[in-house]
Amino acid sequence: MPNPWTGKGNPYTKQEVRDRLQLTLDQQKAIIAAGAGTGISAKFIEKGGADLIIIYNSGRFRMAGHGSTAGLMAYGDANAVAMEIGEFEVLPVVEEVPVICGVHGSDPRRRMWHHLLKVKEMGFSGVNNFPTHAIVDGHFRAVLEETGMGFDKEVEMIRLASKMDLFTIVYVATPEEARQMAQVGADAIIAHVGTTVGGSIGVVGATCSMDEAIERTNEIIAAGSEVNPETFFLTHGGPINTPEDVRVVLANTRAHGFVGASSLERMGVEKSLTELTQRFKALDLPHKHAE
């Protein structure tokens, strides 16, 4: 449904985004959501046929040549960065695909209901809980939880966003987190199994095996489905990097699709720029250079 003011797609209502995703499934196609850290990424992700475009603050670091984990660090205002990328780079060039805003739900400086109103006013069609504390563990995770910056703040953000008619697509790392998000109405749950492997700045050892990724994805889907069987389920991270990897996971789980950030945006740029530059550098002069 076009925006009545612009004639373009964004923003969509929560139900309109759900209907689009259901149409993809009805056509026996996997849902593909892609992260975009720049306008040119978003433009060509849309041309490639993605179902959703997600703006992560980590996209700015990723496209600057740094690891995506920088998005979890105190290197900038995550909520401000995501809004800036959306307003000045992505939303102006995306013609039809719903655009989702990453929201740092535990940010203590934001009145979250007020920030979500600004997200909606900007023209985003939904929100995603990123940066997420779901992928933080150990002692530091315990400190975050005890000092009022825990995962429950992300759950509350998703509850508010759902009430505001924003589509909600969320990262979880455990079955219990899936249950919590399903209970507050999350439209789509992403089983996050770790930092993406591969490429120039992907992890090597700090991840799980494919068998473990499949097992964890199945556990998360089972938990979320118990609460709300109408939820869309997607997979992300760890060893799930290439289309072939995703095919394996889809064949061994009940996931409806895949979310790619590093595996789409960063890997695509790394490979194509390297190969194209090599082709240029392989050129010989057709004549002897005059001295």
Coordinates of C-alpha atoms in Angstrom, one line a residue:
M1 CA 0.0 0.0 0.0
P2 CA 1.6 3.3 -1.1
N3 CA 2.2 6.1 1.4
P4 CA -0.7 8.6 0.6
W5 CA 1.8 11.5 0.8
T6 CA 4.6 10.2 -1.4
G7 CA 3.1 7.4 -3.5
K8 CA 5.9 5.2 -2.2
G9 CA 5.7 2.2 0.1
N10 CA 7.0 3.3 3.5
P11 CA 5.6 3.4 6.1
Y12 CA 3.5 0.2 6.2
T13 CA 1.2 -0.8 9.0
K14 CA 2.0 -3.8 11.1
Q15 CA -0.6 -5.9 9.3
E16 CA 0.5 -4.8 5.9
V17 CA 4.1 -6.0 6.6
R18 CA 2.7 -9.3 7.9
D19 CA 0.6 -9.7 4.8
R20 CA 3.7 -9.2 2.6
L21 CA 5.7 -11.8 4.4
Q22 CA 2.8 -14.3 4.3
L23 CA 2.6 -13.8 0.6
T24 CA 6.2 -14.7 0.3
L25 CA 5.6 -17.9 2.2
D26 CA 2.5 -18.7 0.2
Q27 CA 4.7 -18.6 -2.9
Q28 CA 6.9 -21.2 -1.2
K29 CA 9.8 -18.7 -1.0
A30 CA 12.0 -18.0 2.0
I31 CA 11.7 -14.7 3.7
I32 CA 14.9 -12.7 3.4
A33 CA 15.6 -9.7 5.5
A34 CA 18.8 -7.7 5.0
G35 CA 20.8 -5.2 7.0
A36 CA 21.8 -1.9 5.2
G37 CA 24.3 0.5 6.6
T38 CA 24.4 2.8 3.6
G39 CA 21.9 4.1 1.0
I40 CA 23.6 2.3 -1.9
S41 CA 23.4 -1.0 0.0
A42 CA 19.7 -0.5 0.6
K43 CA 19.1 0.4 -3.0
F44 CA 20.7 -2.7 -4.4
I45 CA 19.4 -5.0 -1.7
E46 CA 15.9 -3.9 -2.8
K47 CA 16.8 -4.6 -6.4
G48 CA 17.8 -8.1 -5.3
G49 CA 14.3 -8.7 -4.0
A50 CA 14.7 -8.6 -0.2
D51 CA 11.5 -8.8 1.8
L52 CA 12.7 -6.4 4.6
I53 CA 15.5 -3.9 5.0
I54 CA 16.8 -3.4 8.6
I55 CA 18.9 -0.5 9.8
Y56 CA 21.4 -1.4 12.4
N57 CA 23.8 1.0 14.0
S58 CA 26.4 -1.7 13.5
G59 CA 26.0 -1.2 9.7
R60 CA 27.9 2.1 10.0
F61 CA 30.8 0.3 11.6
R62 CA 30.5 -2.7 9.3
M63 CA 30.7 -0.6 6.2
A64 CA 33.6 1.4 7.6
G65 CA 35.6 -1.8 7.8
H66 CA 35.1 -2.7 11.4
G67 CA 33.5 -5.7 13.1
S68 CA 29.7 -5.6 13.6
T69 CA 30.3 -6.1 17.4
A70 CA 31.3 -2.5 17.5
G71 CA 27.6 -1.7 17.4
L72 CA 27.4 -3.1 21.0
M73 CA 30.1 -0.9 22.3
A74 CA 30.1 2.7 23.6
Y75 CA 31.4 4.0 20.3
G76 CA 28.4 6.1 19.5
D77 CA 24.7 6.7 20.2
A78 CA 23.1 3.5 18.8
N79 CA 19.6 5.0 18.5
A80 CA 20.8 8.3 17.0
V81 CA 23.0 6.4 14.4
A82 CA 20.1 4.2 13.3
M83 CA 17.8 7.1 12.9
E84 CA 20.4 9.1 11.0
I85 CA 21.1 6.2 8.5
G86 CA 17.4 5.9 8.0
E87 CA 16.6 9.5 7.5
F88 CA 19.5 10.6 5.3
E89 CA 20.6 7.5 3.5
V90 CA 18.1 4.6 3.3
L91 CA 14.5 5.9 3.5
P92 CA 15.2 8.4 0.7
V93 CA 16.3 5.7 -1.8
V94 CA 14.1 2.7 -0.9
E95 CA 11.1 2.7 -3.1
E96 CA 8.9 -0.1 -1.9
V97 CA 10.4 -2.6 0.6
P98 CA 9.5 -2.1 4.3
V99 CA 12.3 -0.5 6.3
I100 CA 12.8 -1.5 9.9
C101 CA 14.7 0.6 12.5
G102 CA 17.1 -0.9 15.0
V103 CA 16.2 0.3 18.5
H104 CA 18.4 0.0 21.6
G105 CA 15.6 -0.7 24.0
S106 CA 17.7 -0.5 27.2
D107 CA 19.0 3.0 26.5
P108 CA 18.4 4.7 29.8
R109 CA 18.5 8.2 28.2
R110 CA 15.4 7.6 26.1
R111 CA 11.8 7.8 27.0
M112 CA 11.1 4.8 24.9
W113 CA 7.5 5.6 24.0
H114 CA 8.7 9.0 22.8
H115 CA 11.6 7.6 20.7
L116 CA 9.2 5.0 19.1
L117 CA 6.9 7.9 18.1
K118 CA 9.8 9.5 16.3
V119 CA 10.7 6.2 14.6
K120 CA 7.2 5.9 13.3
E121 CA 7.1 9.6 12.3
M122 CA 10.3 9.2 10.3
G123 CA 8.6 6.6 8.1
F124 CA 10.0 3.3 9.4
S125 CA 7.5 0.4 9.2
G126 CA 8.8 -1.5 12.2
V127 CA 11.5 -2.0 14.8
N128 CA 14.2 -4.5 15.7
N129 CA 15.8 -4.9 19.1
F130 CA 19.4 -4.0 18.2
P131 CA 21.8 -3.5 19.8
T132 CA 20.6 -6.5 21.8
H133 CA 21.8 -7.7 25.2
A134 CA 20.5 -11.2 24.2
I135 CA 23.9 -11.9 22.7
V136 CA 25.8 -10.8 25.8
D137 CA 26.4 -13.5 28.4
G138 CA 28.5 -14.3 31.5
H139 CA 29.3 -11.9 34.3
F140 CA 28.7 -8.7 32.2
R141 CA 25.2 -9.9 31.2
A142 CA 24.4 -10.4 34.9
V143 CA 25.6 -6.9 35.7
L144 CA 23.5 -5.4 32.9
E145 CA 20.4 -7.3 34.3
E146 CA 21.0 -6.2 37.8
T147 CA 21.6 -2.6 37.0
G148 CA 18.4 -2.0 35.0
M149 CA 19.8 -2.4 31.5
G150 CA 18.7 -6.0 30.8
F151 CA 16.8 -7.9 28.2
D152 CA 13.5 -7.0 29.9
K153 CA 13.8 -3.5 28.6
E154 CA 14.0 -4.8 25.1
V155 CA 10.9 -6.8 25.7
E156 CA 9.1 -3.7 27.0
M157 CA 10.2 -1.8 23.9
I158 CA 8.7 -4.4 21.7
R159 CA 5.4 -4.4 23.7
L160 CA 5.2 -0.6 23.2
A161 CA 6.0 -0.8 19.5
S162 CA 3.4 -3.4 18.9
K163 CA 0.8 -1.2 20.5
M164 CA 1.9 1.6 18.2
D165 CA 1.1 -0.6 15.2
L166 CA 4.8 -1.0 14.3
F167 CA 5.9 -4.4 12.9
T168 CA 8.3 -6.0 15.4
I169 CA 11.1 -8.4 14.4
V170 CA 13.4 -9.4 17.3
Y171 CA 16.6 -11.1 18.1
V172 CA 16.7 -13.8 20.8
A173 CA 19.4 -16.2 21.8
T174 CA 17.5 -18.6 24.1
P175 CA 14.1 -20.4 24.2
E176 CA 13.1 -18.3 27.3
E177 CA 13.8 -15.1 25.4
A178 CA 11.7 -16.3 22.6
R179 CA 8.8 -16.9 25.0
Q180 CA 9.1 -13.5 26.4
M181 CA 9.1 -11.8 23.0
A182 CA 6.2 -13.9 21.8
Q183 CA 4.1 -13.0 24.9
V184 CA 4.4 -9.3 24.1
G185 CA 3.3 -9.8 20.4
A186 CA 6.6 -9.9 18.5
D187 CA 5.7 -10.5 14.8
A188 CA 8.9 -12.2 13.9
I189 CA 11.6 -13.9 16.0
I190 CA 15.2 -14.3 14.8
A191 CA 17.2 -17.2 16.3
H192 CA 20.6 -15.5 16.8
V193 CA 23.3 -18.2 17.1
G194 CA 26.3 -16.0 17.2
T195 CA 28.5 -13.5 15.3
T196 CA 28.7 -14.3 11.6
V197 CA 31.8 -16.3 10.5
G198 CA 34.0 -15.5 7.5
G199 CA 35.2 -12.6 5.5
S200 CA 37.9 -10.1 6.6
I201 CA 36.5 -9.3 10.0
G202 CA 34.2 -12.2 10.8
V203 CA 34.9 -14.5 13.7
V204 CA 36.7 -17.8 13.4
G205 CA 36.6 -19.7 16.7
A206 CA 34.0 -17.8 18.8
T207 CA 31.0 -19.5 17.3
C208 CA 29.0 -22.8 17.2
S209 CA 28.9 -25.6 14.7
M210 CA 26.2 -26.0 12.1
D211 CA 24.6 -28.8 14.0
E212 CA 24.5 -26.7 17.2
A213 CA 23.1 -23.8 15.2
I214 CA 20.3 -26.0 13.9
E215 CA 19.6 -27.4 17.4
R216 CA 19.4 -23.9 19.0
T217 CA 17.2 -22.6 16.2
N218 CA 14.8 -25.5 16.6
E219 CA 14.6 -24.9 20.4
I220 CA 13.9 -21.2 19.9
I221 CA 11.2 -21.9 17.3
A222 CA 9.5 -24.5 19.5
A223 CA 9.4 -22.2 22.5
G224 CA 8.1 -19.2 20.5
S225 CA 5.5 -21.3 18.7
E226 CA 4.1 -22.6 22.0
V227 CA 3.2 -19.0 22.9
N228 CA 2.1 -17.8 19.4
P229 CA 2.0 -20.1 16.4
E230 CA 1.4 -17.1 14.1
T231 CA 4.9 -15.8 14.7
F232 CA 7.4 -15.7 11.7
F233 CA 10.7 -17.4 12.6
L234 CA 14.0 -16.6 11.0
T235 CA 17.6 -17.7 11.5
H236 CA 20.8 -15.6 11.7
G237 CA 24.5 -15.7 12.5
G238 CA 27.3 -18.1 13.4
P239 CA 28.1 -20.6 10.7
I240 CA 24.9 -19.6 8.7
N241 CA 26.6 -17.3 6.1
T242 CA 26.0 -18.3 2.5
P243 CA 22.8 -19.2 0.6
E244 CA 23.9 -22.9 0.8
D245 CA 24.2 -22.6 4.6
V246 CA 20.7 -21.1 4.8
R247 CA 19.4 -23.9 2.6
V248 CA 20.7 -26.5 5.1
V249 CA 19.1 -24.7 8.1
L250 CA 15.8 -24.3 6.3
A251 CA 15.8 -28.0 5.5
N252 CA 16.4 -29.0 9.1
T253 CA 14.2 -26.5 11.0
R254 CA 10.8 -24.9 10.7
A255 CA 12.3 -21.5 10.1
H256 CA 10.6 -19.3 7.5
G257 CA 13.7 -17.5 6.3
F258 CA 17.0 -15.7 7.1
V259 CA 18.3 -12.4 8.2
G260 CA 21.6 -11.3 6.7
A261 CA 23.7 -8.4 7.7
S262 CA 27.4 -9.1 7.4
S263 CA 26.6 -12.1 5.3
L264 CA 24.8 -10.0 2.7
E265 CA 26.1 -6.4 2.9
R266 CA 29.7 -6.9 4.0
M267 CA 30.4 -10.1 2.2
G268 CA 28.9 -8.8 -1.0
V269 CA 31.1 -5.7 -0.9
E270 CA 34.3 -7.5 0.1
K271 CA 34.1 -10.1 -2.6
S272 CA 32.8 -7.9 -5.5
L273 CA 35.3 -5.0 -4.9
T274 CA 38.2 -7.4 -4.5
E275 CA 37.4 -9.3 -7.7
L276 CA 36.6 -6.2 -9.7
T277 CA 39.8 -4.4 -8.7
Q278 CA 41.8 -7.5 -9.5
R279 CA 40.2 -7.6 -13.0
F280 CA 41.3 -3.9 -13.6
K281 CA 44.8 -4.6 -12.3
A282 CA 45.1 -7.6 -14.7
L283 CA 44.9 -5.2 -17.7
D284 CA 48.1 -4.9 -19.8
L285 CA 49.0 -1.9 -21.8
P286 CA 48.4 -2.6 -25.5
H287 CA 51.4 -0.5 -26.4
K288 CA 54.9 0.2 -25.1
H289 CA 54.9 3.0 -22.6
A290 CA 56.9 5.9 -24.2
E291 CA 59.8 7.1 -22.1

